[in-house]
Structures are given as structure tokens and as C-alpha cells.
Amino acid sequence: MDQNSHCTAERELLEAVSRITTFSTPSPTDEEQNQPKAEISCQVRKENPEKDDLQDSSASLSPNSSMTTKELQEYWRNEKSQCRQVKLLFEIPSTRIVEHHLSKYVMYKIIILQTGSFDSNKSVIERRYSDFEKLHRNLLEEFSEEMEDVTFPKKTLTGNFTEEIINERKLAFKDYLRLLYSMKYIRRSKKFIDFLTRPELQEAYGCLRGGQYTKALEILLEVIGLQERLTRGNPVSIVPTLCAIVVCHKDLENPASAFEYGEKALSRLRVHTSHRYYIPLLETMITLAYELGKDFLSLQEKLEEWKAKKDPIRVFTLKELAVREYVQ
């Protein structure tokens, strides 16, 4: 090859490398540049991106080596869901006055909607003034600086049940929830999430302990959607609720539905095999898979692999764990 041909070939090679580099590192779009950092859970971290990328890669890739195709699809579906921007809207359309023997109070109906969704995604809960007051007091203990400019409707000595006062508080509580949700650290806090979900979960687990599985399941299925939207940055936190749903379906002799929710719970524990629910869930899934004629050998292998690595310890059954949740 003569010198000119050699130079031409070398120049073409360099241009090809340049094009590959350009295509592999696209510049961010205007939309990506303008997205607020607080609302994007999957945004690349600024402090040490190379180190974080390596850690994320190892965390993401390590569980995949032993996954089936279906498990991989579920795993990446969950990963993608963490990257979606989710916003919730709070509406308080109505109230009702509750009278007991020596007490009287107003219950505020709160509808929680996901932006861009239809009514099928809404969650409906009820809270009274004292519930809001307790939330405000608890948040002040932990987020005093963030709560500095947050106003809370004060109590009145008289007129609490007049239409005027009730309507004023409806608007005030709506703005209050909207403002709290706009602050990242507050909306992700356990205290805020508990305010929106704990009463219903306590009722559901109470029904479960009492053997009222149909009622417990009805409540759990209503609250799980709200839990998922509130805890997208921490998917493991809803594993107990998913497992309680598994227990209810199993005891109601709905093995297919139990297995479906068990798969959802197991996918969230893929890299959290030390979680207290992991082994009881695996054991339950093996039983369900065998009953349904599904592949239980891969689940059995995971169980044996875990037992070989860990010291033998007493493990509760899935149902035993579930009935211990939210015990007063």
C-alpha cells in the first residue's frame, strides 16, 4: 500500500471513530436540561458520577445473571418505573360530620389523583382535623426549616361545624397537602406517607389477624396503588403490603392471584435477599408454583443457595410475618 492510500485509510478510520463517539454520547435535549432536579429520581448524580455509575451498574447487573426472561422483564419494568416523573394532586371535595357518644368532629374526604391519569388511579381517604394537626406537629420536629413558611389552620373555640369554617378548612388543607408534597424531603418522609396510608393499613391488618381476609384484601388493594406512587424511590418499602395481599389470596384459595402478587414482591427483593420477607416469600412461592404447575425448581434453587450462604436461623412463615405488622 502506498503512502497516500495509507493516509487515506487512517483518516477514514479516525472519522469513523469520531462518528461512533458522537453517536454514543448525545447531548441532552432542552427538555432534559429544563427538568427540575427534585422531581427526577433517576437523574445522574453530580458529586461523583463515575463512581455512582459503577455502583449502579454492579447493583443492576448482579441479580440478572440468574434471572429468567420473565423475571428480567419484570425487573427492568420496575427499574423504568423509578425514572418516570410522578406528581400527585390533592382534592377535598366534601366533608361529613361524625357524632359519637361524647365527641363530634368533621371528616375531610381527600381524593389523591395522579396527574395525567383517569379516575381509576385515584385513591380516597378520610382524615379529621386532629389527624392533620398531628402530622403538622410531627413534621415540625423533623423539618423545622422546611416548615418555616407553612401555615396551618388554627383551632377555633366556636363555629367549628359551621359551613363557612368547614369550607375554609377544606381549601386550607388542600393547599397544605399540595405544599407539603412539593417539598421532596417531606413527601418522601415516613411521617407524610404514614399520614396518607397508615390508618387504612392498620384496619386491613386488623382484619387479616381476625381472619376477615376478604375485607382485608379489599382495603389492601385500595391502598397499594397509593403506596406505590408515594414510595417510587423506595420500592422495597411496599413488600410487606404485597405479601399481605399474597396471604389473603392464598387463604381465600386464589393461588393464581397470590402468585401474581408474590412475583411483584419478589422482584423488589431481587438485590435484597437479607430482607426479613425474602425467605418466607420464597417458600410460599415454591408452594404456589407447585400447586399451579409452574416452574418451582428455579425458586427452590434460590432457596437452597440462600441457605448455603447463611447460618440457619428461625424464619417465620409469610403469614406469621404479616400478622405481626401494625400490631399496637
Tab-separated table of C-alpha atoms in Angstrom:
chain	number	residue	atom	x	y	z
A	1	MET	CA	0.000	0.000	0.000
A	2	ASP	CA	1.465	3.409	-0.970
A	3	GLN	CA	1.750	6.318	1.453
A	4	ASN	CA	-1.276	8.206	0.095
A	5	SER	CA	-3.518	5.158	0.400
A	6	HIS	CA	-2.272	4.538	3.926
A	7	CYS	CA	-3.021	8.157	4.959
A	8	THR	CA	-6.478	7.984	3.400
A	9	ALA	CA	-7.315	4.747	5.244
A	10	GLU	CA	-6.055	6.176	8.531
A	11	ARG	CA	-8.104	9.361	8.053
A	12	GLU	CA	-11.260	7.324	7.312
A	13	LEU	CA	-10.679	5.225	10.439
A	14	LEU	CA	-10.341	8.342	12.613
A	15	GLU	CA	-13.538	9.804	11.138
A	16	ALA	CA	-15.404	6.554	11.847
A	17	VAL	CA	-14.230	6.543	15.472
A	18	SER	CA	-15.279	10.182	15.790
A	19	ARG	CA	-18.772	9.403	14.470
A	20	ILE	CA	-19.177	6.473	16.881
A	21	THR	CA	-18.096	8.635	19.808
A	22	THR	CA	-20.508	11.376	18.775
A	23	PHE	CA	-23.443	8.976	18.477
A	24	SER	CA	-22.684	7.241	21.784
A	25	THR	CA	-22.617	10.484	23.775
A	26	PRO	CA	-25.655	12.511	22.695
A	27	SER	CA	-26.118	15.972	24.119
A	28	PRO	CA	-29.093	16.467	26.455
A	29	THR	CA	-32.240	17.857	24.934
A	30	ASP	CA	-33.727	21.166	26.027
A	31	GLU	CA	-36.483	19.266	27.820
A	32	GLU	CA	-33.951	17.206	29.798
A	33	GLN	CA	-31.957	20.314	30.690
A	34	ASN	CA	-35.057	22.081	31.983
A	35	GLN	CA	-36.408	19.231	34.122
A	36	PRO	CA	-36.261	20.084	37.864
A	37	LYS	CA	-33.773	18.012	39.796
A	38	ALA	CA	-36.095	17.425	42.731
A	39	GLU	CA	-38.672	15.658	40.551
A	40	ILE	CA	-36.459	13.188	38.688
A	41	SER	CA	-35.458	10.208	40.771
A	42	CYS	CA	-33.301	8.661	38.043
A	43	GLN	CA	-31.194	11.760	37.313
A	44	VAL	CA	-27.424	11.232	37.213
A	45	ARG	CA	-25.833	12.285	40.492
A	46	LYS	CA	-23.424	15.206	40.369
A	47	GLU	CA	-20.963	14.508	43.141
A	48	ASN	CA	-19.111	11.514	41.685
A	49	PRO	CA	-20.930	10.249	38.591
A	50	GLU	CA	-18.281	7.730	37.540
A	51	LYS	CA	-18.256	6.046	40.932
A	52	ASP	CA	-22.061	6.084	41.186
A	53	ASP	CA	-22.439	4.686	37.679
A	54	LEU	CA	-20.152	1.801	38.546
A	55	GLN	CA	-22.069	1.100	41.737
A	56	ASP	CA	-25.415	1.283	39.941
A	57	SER	CA	-24.154	-0.993	37.191
A	58	SER	CA	-22.953	-3.626	39.632
A	59	ALA	CA	-26.187	-3.382	41.606
A	60	SER	CA	-28.297	-3.709	38.472
A	61	LEU	CA	-26.310	-6.400	36.736
A	62	SER	CA	-25.577	-8.678	39.654
A	63	PRO	CA	-29.128	-10.049	40.068
A	64	ASN	CA	-29.670	-10.524	36.353
A	65	SER	CA	-27.246	-13.393	35.913
A	66	SER	CA	-29.695	-15.920	37.360
A	67	MET	CA	-32.961	-14.372	36.102
A	68	THR	CA	-35.331	-15.934	33.605
A	69	THR	CA	-36.634	-13.866	30.694
A	70	LYS	CA	-39.877	-13.145	32.531
A	71	GLU	CA	-38.000	-12.109	35.660
A	72	LEU	CA	-35.768	-9.816	33.614
A	73	GLN	CA	-38.779	-8.153	32.038
A	74	GLU	CA	-40.358	-7.567	35.446
A	75	TYR	CA	-37.057	-6.311	36.866
A	76	TRP	CA	-36.491	-3.742	34.118
A	77	ARG	CA	-40.144	-2.721	34.187
A	78	ASN	CA	-39.661	-1.795	37.835
A	79	GLU	CA	-36.386	-0.033	37.053
A	80	LYS	CA	-38.046	2.071	34.351
A	81	SER	CA	-40.937	2.978	36.633
A	82	GLN	CA	-38.461	4.625	39.003
A	83	CYS	CA	-37.458	7.006	36.216
A	84	ARG	CA	-40.937	8.278	35.458
A	85	GLN	CA	-41.872	11.625	36.858
A	86	VAL	CA	-44.933	11.215	39.049
A	87	LYS	CA	-46.978	14.026	40.507
A	88	LEU	CA	-49.994	13.757	42.753
A	89	LEU	CA	-52.885	16.160	43.113
A	90	PHE	CA	-54.961	16.517	46.269
A	91	GLU	CA	-58.641	17.404	46.258
A	92	ILE	CA	-61.029	17.722	49.214
A	93	PRO	CA	-64.475	17.762	47.594
A	94	SER	CA	-66.650	17.011	50.606
A	95	THR	CA	-66.882	16.504	54.358
A	96	ARG	CA	-69.121	14.745	56.831
A	97	ILE	CA	-69.826	15.371	60.487
A	98	VAL	CA	-69.367	12.372	62.773
A	99	GLU	CA	-71.070	12.197	66.155
A	100	HIS	CA	-70.215	9.639	68.811
A	101	HIS	CA	-71.346	9.483	72.409
A	102	LEU	CA	-69.368	12.426	73.747
A	103	SER	CA	-67.486	13.575	70.658
A	104	LYS	CA	-68.239	15.327	67.425
A	105	TYR	CA	-65.826	16.029	64.593
A	106	VAL	CA	-65.555	16.692	60.855
A	107	MET	CA	-64.119	14.093	58.472
A	108	TYR	CA	-62.499	15.508	55.332
A	109	LYS	CA	-62.687	13.365	52.206
A	110	ILE	CA	-59.333	13.511	50.393
A	111	ILE	CA	-59.040	12.366	46.788
A	112	ILE	CA	-55.479	11.746	45.589
A	113	LEU	CA	-55.018	11.765	41.823
A	114	GLN	CA	-52.007	11.096	39.660
A	115	THR	CA	-51.507	13.776	37.020
A	116	GLY	CA	-52.455	12.702	33.533
A	117	SER	CA	-54.436	9.716	34.799
A	118	PHE	CA	-58.105	8.748	34.804
A	119	ASP	CA	-60.271	8.195	37.869
A	120	SER	CA	-59.240	4.530	38.009
A	121	ASN	CA	-55.939	5.656	39.553
A	122	LYS	CA	-57.430	7.782	42.294
A	123	SER	CA	-57.212	6.990	45.988
A	124	VAL	CA	-59.828	8.113	48.501
A	125	ILE	CA	-59.152	8.513	52.219
A	126	GLU	CA	-60.719	10.406	55.113
A	127	ARG	CA	-58.928	12.390	57.815
A	128	ARG	CA	-60.093	14.641	60.633
A	129	TYR	CA	-58.647	17.916	61.903
A	130	SER	CA	-56.719	16.186	64.712
A	131	ASP	CA	-55.016	13.920	62.132
A	132	PHE	CA	-53.766	16.949	60.193
A	133	GLU	CA	-52.714	18.595	63.442
A	134	LYS	CA	-50.688	15.538	64.487
A	135	LEU	CA	-48.999	15.403	61.072
A	136	HIS	CA	-48.063	19.072	61.309
A	137	ARG	CA	-46.631	18.644	64.795
A	138	ASN	CA	-44.582	15.585	63.747
A	139	LEU	CA	-43.220	17.283	60.647
A	140	LEU	CA	-42.160	20.336	62.644
A	141	GLU	CA	-39.979	18.094	64.804
A	142	GLU	CA	-38.017	16.833	61.800
A	143	PHE	CA	-38.347	19.564	59.178
A	144	SER	CA	-38.474	22.804	61.140
A	145	GLU	CA	-36.629	24.807	58.465
A	146	GLU	CA	-38.681	23.462	55.559
A	147	MET	CA	-41.910	24.075	57.501
A	148	GLU	CA	-40.978	27.627	58.459
A	149	ASP	CA	-43.356	29.268	55.978
A	150	VAL	CA	-46.064	26.584	56.053
A	151	THR	CA	-49.248	27.831	57.691
A	152	PHE	CA	-51.717	25.566	59.445
A	153	PRO	CA	-55.393	26.417	60.069
A	154	LYS	CA	-55.827	27.215	63.730
A	155	LYS	CA	-58.457	25.816	66.008
A	156	THR	CA	-61.444	27.939	66.875
A	157	LEU	CA	-63.303	27.860	70.167
A	158	THR	CA	-66.686	28.111	68.455
A	159	GLY	CA	-68.108	27.663	64.998
A	160	ASN	CA	-66.070	24.567	64.068
A	161	PHE	CA	-69.111	22.957	62.477
A	162	THR	CA	-70.408	25.945	60.531
A	163	GLU	CA	-70.419	25.669	56.754
A	164	GLU	CA	-68.152	28.702	56.473
A	165	ILE	CA	-65.406	27.290	58.726
A	166	ILE	CA	-65.600	23.832	57.137
A	167	ASN	CA	-65.260	25.275	53.625
A	168	GLU	CA	-62.316	27.426	54.696
A	169	ARG	CA	-60.550	24.385	56.125
A	170	LYS	CA	-61.250	22.313	53.030
A	171	LEU	CA	-59.342	24.849	50.944
A	172	ALA	CA	-56.650	25.283	53.602
A	173	PHE	CA	-55.990	21.545	53.922
A	174	LYS	CA	-55.898	21.139	50.139
A	175	ASP	CA	-53.226	23.855	49.865
A	176	TYR	CA	-51.432	22.398	52.887
A	177	LEU	CA	-51.099	18.942	51.316
A	178	ARG	CA	-50.095	20.403	47.965
A	179	LEU	CA	-47.353	22.450	49.621
A	180	LEU	CA	-46.045	19.507	51.653
A	181	TYR	CA	-45.945	17.297	48.572
A	182	SER	CA	-43.991	19.958	46.654
A	183	MET	CA	-41.087	19.552	49.113
A	184	LYS	CA	-39.045	16.479	48.193
A	185	TYR	CA	-37.771	15.518	51.638
A	186	ILE	CA	-41.206	15.840	53.202
A	187	ARG	CA	-43.144	13.897	50.565
A	188	ARG	CA	-40.621	11.058	50.878
A	189	SER	CA	-40.675	11.079	54.671
A	190	LYS	CA	-42.227	8.209	56.598
A	191	LYS	CA	-44.371	10.640	58.596
A	192	PHE	CA	-46.035	12.075	55.500
A	193	ILE	CA	-46.543	8.648	53.895
A	194	ASP	CA	-47.914	7.239	57.155
A	195	PHE	CA	-50.451	10.054	57.345
A	196	LEU	CA	-51.826	9.042	53.937
A	197	THR	CA	-51.706	5.245	54.343
A	198	ARG	CA	-51.270	4.048	57.938
A	199	PRO	CA	-54.917	4.176	59.180
A	200	GLU	CA	-56.076	2.051	56.246
A	201	LEU	CA	-53.183	-0.380	56.659
A	202	GLN	CA	-53.881	-0.744	60.371
A	203	GLU	CA	-57.504	-1.578	59.600
A	204	ALA	CA	-56.502	-4.060	56.896
A	205	TYR	CA	-54.010	-5.899	59.115
A	206	GLY	CA	-56.550	-5.955	61.916
A	207	CYS	CA	-58.978	-7.711	59.570
A	208	LEU	CA	-56.233	-10.098	58.464
A	209	ARG	CA	-55.449	-11.071	62.061
A	210	GLY	CA	-59.158	-11.624	62.655
A	211	GLY	CA	-59.451	-13.953	59.664
A	212	GLN	CA	-61.518	-11.438	57.658
A	213	TYR	CA	-59.448	-11.989	54.538
A	214	THR	CA	-61.979	-10.627	52.040
A	215	LYS	CA	-62.271	-7.309	53.887
A	216	ALA	CA	-58.508	-7.126	54.476
A	217	LEU	CA	-57.839	-7.795	50.785
A	218	GLU	CA	-60.306	-5.120	49.695
A	219	ILE	CA	-58.534	-2.473	51.794
A	220	LEU	CA	-55.024	-3.620	50.854
A	221	LEU	CA	-55.802	-3.494	47.131
A	222	GLU	CA	-57.067	0.074	47.537
A	223	VAL	CA	-54.029	1.288	49.460
A	224	ILE	CA	-51.288	-0.497	47.460
A	225	GLY	CA	-51.690	1.817	44.465
A	226	LEU	CA	-51.230	4.901	46.619
A	227	GLN	CA	-48.268	3.309	48.390
A	228	GLU	CA	-46.597	2.594	45.067
A	229	ARG	CA	-46.981	6.183	43.893
A	230	LEU	CA	-45.739	7.603	47.180
A	231	THR	CA	-42.690	5.320	47.508
A	232	ARG	CA	-41.307	5.091	43.968
A	233	GLY	CA	-37.850	5.902	45.260
A	234	ASN	CA	-38.041	3.021	47.737
A	235	PRO	CA	-39.885	0.070	46.127
A	236	VAL	CA	-38.836	-2.351	48.882
A	237	SER	CA	-40.998	-0.468	51.385
A	238	ILE	CA	-44.226	-1.879	49.917
A	239	VAL	CA	-43.089	-5.521	50.128
A	240	PRO	CA	-44.999	-6.135	53.413
A	241	THR	CA	-48.240	-4.939	51.814
A	242	LEU	CA	-47.697	-7.067	48.717
A	243	CYS	CA	-47.003	-10.088	50.928
A	244	ALA	CA	-50.138	-9.428	52.984
A	245	ILE	CA	-52.090	-9.494	49.708
A	246	VAL	CA	-50.427	-12.825	48.888
A	247	VAL	CA	-51.503	-14.215	52.275
A	248	CYS	CA	-55.108	-13.053	51.763
A	249	HIS	CA	-55.355	-14.507	48.259
A	250	LYS	CA	-53.769	-17.776	49.414
A	251	ASP	CA	-56.176	-18.183	52.341
A	252	LEU	CA	-59.098	-17.308	50.056
A	253	GLU	CA	-57.896	-20.109	47.749
A	254	ASN	CA	-56.901	-17.819	44.890
A	255	PRO	CA	-53.437	-19.285	44.166
A	256	ALA	CA	-53.043	-17.624	40.751
A	257	SER	CA	-53.637	-14.141	42.189
A	258	ALA	CA	-51.416	-14.935	45.171
A	259	PHE	CA	-48.621	-15.990	42.819
A	260	GLU	CA	-49.046	-12.817	40.732
A	261	TYR	CA	-48.556	-10.522	43.729
A	262	GLY	CA	-45.798	-12.770	45.051
A	263	GLU	CA	-43.862	-12.215	41.824
A	264	LYS	CA	-44.230	-8.455	42.270
A	265	ALA	CA	-42.888	-8.663	45.812
A	266	LEU	CA	-40.048	-10.992	44.837
A	267	SER	CA	-38.931	-8.679	42.015
A	268	ARG	CA	-38.467	-5.885	44.579
A	269	LEU	CA	-36.282	-8.125	46.740
A	270	ARG	CA	-34.014	-9.249	43.917
A	271	VAL	CA	-30.994	-7.464	45.394
A	272	HIS	CA	-32.282	-7.507	48.979
A	273	THR	CA	-32.004	-11.189	49.855
A	274	SER	CA	-31.314	-10.378	53.502
A	275	HIS	CA	-34.761	-8.784	53.852
A	276	ARG	CA	-36.901	-10.491	56.506
A	277	TYR	CA	-39.614	-11.280	53.946
A	278	TYR	CA	-37.324	-12.858	51.343
A	279	ILE	CA	-37.139	-16.466	52.566
A	280	PRO	CA	-40.765	-16.731	53.768
A	281	LEU	CA	-41.860	-15.329	50.412
A	282	LEU	CA	-39.652	-17.771	48.502
A	283	GLU	CA	-41.084	-20.703	50.463
A	284	THR	CA	-44.643	-19.553	49.774
A	285	MET	CA	-43.900	-19.026	46.079
A	286	ILE	CA	-42.477	-22.564	45.803
A	287	THR	CA	-45.697	-23.971	47.277
A	288	LEU	CA	-47.851	-21.842	44.959
A	289	ALA	CA	-45.774	-22.671	41.873
A	290	TYR	CA	-46.047	-26.394	42.608
A	291	GLU	CA	-49.821	-26.075	43.082
A	292	LEU	CA	-50.213	-24.136	39.817
A	293	GLY	CA	-47.930	-26.394	37.799
A	294	LYS	CA	-45.383	-23.628	37.293
A	295	ASP	CA	-41.593	-23.814	37.432
A	296	PHE	CA	-40.707	-24.150	41.099
A	297	LEU	CA	-37.211	-25.593	40.645
A	298	SER	CA	-35.602	-22.200	39.977
A	299	LEU	CA	-37.228	-20.866	43.153
A	300	GLN	CA	-36.043	-23.939	45.050
A	301	GLU	CA	-32.501	-23.337	43.787
A	302	LYS	CA	-32.592	-19.753	45.087
A	303	LEU	CA	-33.771	-21.019	48.469
A	304	GLU	CA	-31.045	-23.647	48.687
A	305	GLU	CA	-28.435	-21.126	47.548
A	306	TRP	CA	-29.501	-18.706	50.293
A	307	LYS	CA	-29.461	-21.431	52.948
A	308	ALA	CA	-25.963	-22.483	51.897
A	309	LYS	CA	-24.650	-18.942	52.393
A	310	LYS	CA	-26.449	-18.082	55.638
A	311	ASP	CA	-26.323	-19.581	59.079
A	312	PRO	CA	-29.514	-21.491	59.901
A	313	ILE	CA	-31.866	-19.233	61.821
A	314	ARG	CA	-35.512	-19.417	62.766
A	315	VAL	CA	-37.593	-17.983	59.962
A	316	PHE	CA	-41.265	-17.078	60.335
A	317	THR	CA	-43.782	-18.106	57.728
A	318	LEU	CA	-45.167	-15.413	55.455
A	319	LYS	CA	-48.455	-15.392	57.324
A	320	GLU	CA	-46.722	-15.156	60.705
A	321	LEU	CA	-44.814	-12.115	59.497
A	322	ALA	CA	-47.934	-10.495	58.082
A	323	VAL	CA	-49.971	-10.765	61.275
A	324	ARG	CA	-47.150	-9.076	63.189
A	325	GLU	CA	-47.329	-5.909	61.088
A	326	TYR	CA	-49.011	-2.860	62.639
A	327	VAL	CA	-49.554	-4.533	65.993
A	328	GLN	CA	-50.277	-1.790	68.503
